[in-house]
Amino acid sequence: MIVETEVLALEGAVPQQKAESLEEPHTPDPKQLAIRYTALSKVTGKAKFAAEFTVPGQKMSYGYIVCSTIAAGKILSLDRTAAEQAPGVLAVLTYENAPRTPVPSSKPPTRRHVTLLQDPGVDYSGQPIAYIVAETLDQARYAGTLLKPRYQASTPLLHFHDRLNQARPPKQGGRQPVEEHRGDLDAALGKAAAKVDVVYTTPIQHANPMEPHATTAWWEGEKLKIYDATQAVSNGTQSLAKTLGIPIDSVHIQCPYTGGGFGSKGSQWSHVPLTAMAAKVVKRPVVCAIEREQMFGNVGARPETVQHIQLGASADGKLTGLRHDVILHTSTMEDFLEPAAYQSRYIYATEANWTNHQLVDMNLGVATFHRAPGEAPGTAALECAMDELAHELKMDPLQLRLNSYAENDQSQNKPWTSKHLREAYQQAADRFGWSKRPQQPGTIREGNLLIGYGMATAIYGANRSASQAAVRVLPNGKAIVGAASQDLGTGTYTIMAQTAADGLGLDPKQVEVLLGDSTLPKSVVSGGSQTAASLCPAITDACGQAKVKLFQMASDDPQSPLHGQPAEKLALGGGRLYLLATPGTGETIAALLTRNGNKPVDAQGSAEPSEDAKAFTAQSWGAVFAEVAVDVDTHMPQVRRIVATYDIGKLMNRKTGINQLEGGIVWGVSIALEEDTHLDENYGRFVNRNLAEYHVPVNADIGTLDVTVLDIPDTKFSPLGARGIGEIGITGAAAAVGNAIFNATGKRVRNFPITPDKLMA
Ligand code: MOS
């Protein structure tokens, strides 16, 4: 339930940050739906991120985390004396003197395991072992070098590929069972005319948003105030309150902008409670930004995978059996399952289908959500294996997929809410010119370059959860919309404004947006591609409530031209209330409100998935086609162009929506060709902990992108008709590139990323 104070919070929220609105000379055409609220504030540097705030009247201080250099064992001694006496140092917290938390670190009170300096144990290299606060960041960092830790090291569990025989079932499942057996797999594969039996691997990957994880914390009496770089403002208060053992309403988190998250900011890591603890000790605001090197270790990672795939097809190219067994690494501290085989249960129609996930314990930082967790590495492997099967069958890979088109969800035995993948395949294939693809690898040569074409299916679940929102209609006829959501660069500000403008019959320019503040009405974590689908229906509901109040006010007001009119005869549009039958009869919202006390009208809304939706499975779909060129001498693969079409329900906003899909595809290219965290298996340290050696694509690596959407509303999923789009772009894209490289060279690389050394072999 929304309480009154939450709505009133619209006034006080985001004190140092003006609400986002379109203030630039800009004439958006609402029909184009091509506006972006945050563009000006980001380009001009006005947008402030979590480590950039000051606290009025207080002197800031800077927190620095010192990390362990062994991967397993315990700390024997840490000498605080020298560090405490170093210039500018305000506090040195270690396991010996850090404030105690109500629950030991080994028993995380929230979902994720964090390290809060409660004991001398070390579980991975890079684990926080001390937290230093000083007047400047350099002073804190220097003091960290004076601690001279002595350890008792034990042998860490590190060699993943040597220990696959130790893989075990996860202790807890995910949103689906970890294992599923449907049909007689042996029989289905036994009768197949063509088979593949292959093992694919994907490496550890680290999300590297432009903005590192960062927290600014200070206390006002017993109230904890936080600026945090997060994907979860609402859930964040709960995590922090539980971890520190304080009431949830004494935690206030603000986050007007998040500089990218990709899943890594969906959980609250050690630095957040540690910064809060340190701020209490030094009685000053503390700013802590995770260093780029520390982004590789204590704020999560995508786990390494080994994926064994068996496929069988009849001579006419219909899948008979599909088996997908995944082994992933997990941290010794916590089981985290990236469900890379889930999509294999329902992406195609099969007679028999077996999937399984197992984990191998490693002395590494906790693994976590990473854009399209499951589907990203899962489709990279499965969709290349499908290409291998098509090659065995001497069949067009698109035809193979069409032959086994899943008309329903065989795993759950449910119909889809809506599925238009056939149209997506067709549209993308036509735009790409797929009919020109030679079946025989190595056929097209341009000078020193071998050219190849590849394709893959993209798939990601459509998620939705309960959310709240509030709107305030101001006496000047403008409106404010607010919710404790967050904008990761995805466009939340923009679609909140659009949805409220739609609901109140206003121009988006007349709507200001407040988000990123935990005192606003509770909303969802921006993960699982669910923000738009969860939040926008709540905004629509709030606008509906506001409309009821405005109509009632007009009807009750003898001075209104709409006096005595029942609500069903009234409408809102162009900033006016009017009679549906004679739109000329009416008045502006401003005129009505000015006359009626010159006060705003507040309304709250909420929305949650309907019970009816449970009868269906909701998935988004897409088709990705890639053209690559591979140099015959250097073996360097180069993506020339990617064409993709998605079935994602209704498109909310062309600019922010297509941009997210493009970003996802770029990341798919990154999985295919570039990203790879290297682990030193003796010391448990990541070797390439920087953006020079951890390769991500630059513009020159991408070529041209042609992204289209079908834009067919999925009203069985939600009245809004829009499914999420944050993650589907990364799925399938890596496989499309891998398959294009095979088509160019005849070489099948099954260990991602596909680097020139592997193509040389
Ligand atoms: Mo996404 S990895 O669910 O933030």
mmCIF file of C-alpha atoms in Angstrom, residues 110 224-226 228 230 232-254 268 272 484 517-520 522-523:
data_model
loop_
_atom_site.group_PDB
_atom_site.id
_atom_site.type_symbol
_atom_site.label_atom_id
_atom_site.label_comp_id
_atom_site.label_asym_id
_atom_site.label_seq_id
_atom_site.Cartn_x
_atom_site.Cartn_y
_atom_site.Cartn_z
ATOM 1 C CA THR A 110 20.306 -10.617 1.961
ATOM 2 C CA LEU A 224 21.616 6.671 6.935
ATOM 3 C CA LYS A 225 21.797 8.681 3.700
ATOM 4 C CA ILE A 226 23.269 7.104 0.590
ATOM 5 C CA ASP A 228 24.583 4.788 -4.721
ATOM 6 C CA THR A 230 22.584 0.956 -8.362
ATOM 7 C CA ALA A 232 17.767 -1.291 -7.368
ATOM 8 C CA VAL A 233 16.914 1.790 -5.311
ATOM 9 C CA SER A 234 13.907 0.188 -3.593
ATOM 10 C CA ASN A 235 15.527 -3.183 -2.816
ATOM 11 C CA GLY A 236 18.738 -1.432 -1.821
ATOM 12 C CA THR A 237 17.249 0.049 1.343
ATOM 13 C CA GLN A 238 16.120 -3.386 2.439
ATOM 14 C CA SER A 239 19.549 -4.978 1.838
ATOM 15 C CA LEU A 240 21.341 -2.245 3.691
ATOM 16 C CA ALA A 241 18.918 -2.224 6.623
ATOM 17 C CA LYS A 242 19.172 -5.994 7.058
ATOM 18 C CA THR A 243 22.941 -6.050 6.700
ATOM 19 C CA LEU A 244 23.475 -3.269 9.227
ATOM 20 C CA GLY A 245 20.602 -4.275 11.513
ATOM 21 C CA ILE A 246 18.775 -0.943 11.332
ATOM 22 C CA PRO A 247 15.126 -0.180 10.517
ATOM 23 C CA ILE A 248 14.387 -0.027 6.820
ATOM 24 C CA ASP A 249 12.839 3.439 7.076
ATOM 25 C CA SER A 250 16.065 4.845 8.460
ATOM 26 C CA VAL A 251 17.809 4.192 5.125
ATOM 27 C CA HIS A 252 17.431 6.721 2.316
ATOM 28 C CA ILE A 253 19.051 5.867 -1.020
ATOM 29 C CA GLN A 254 19.314 8.284 -3.920
ATOM 30 C CA GLN A 268 24.551 -4.661 -3.241
ATOM 31 C CA VAL A 272 28.028 -0.162 0.194
ATOM 32 C CA ALA A 484 11.706 4.647 -6.922
ATOM 33 C CA ASP A 517 15.011 8.000 -4.642
ATOM 34 C CA SER A 518 13.906 5.347 -2.183
ATOM 35 C CA THR A 519 11.284 7.642 -0.638
ATOM 36 C CA LEU A 520 9.343 7.607 -3.899
ATOM 37 C CA LYS A 522 8.363 1.432 -4.497
ATOM 38 C CA SER A 523 9.371 0.039 -7.867
#
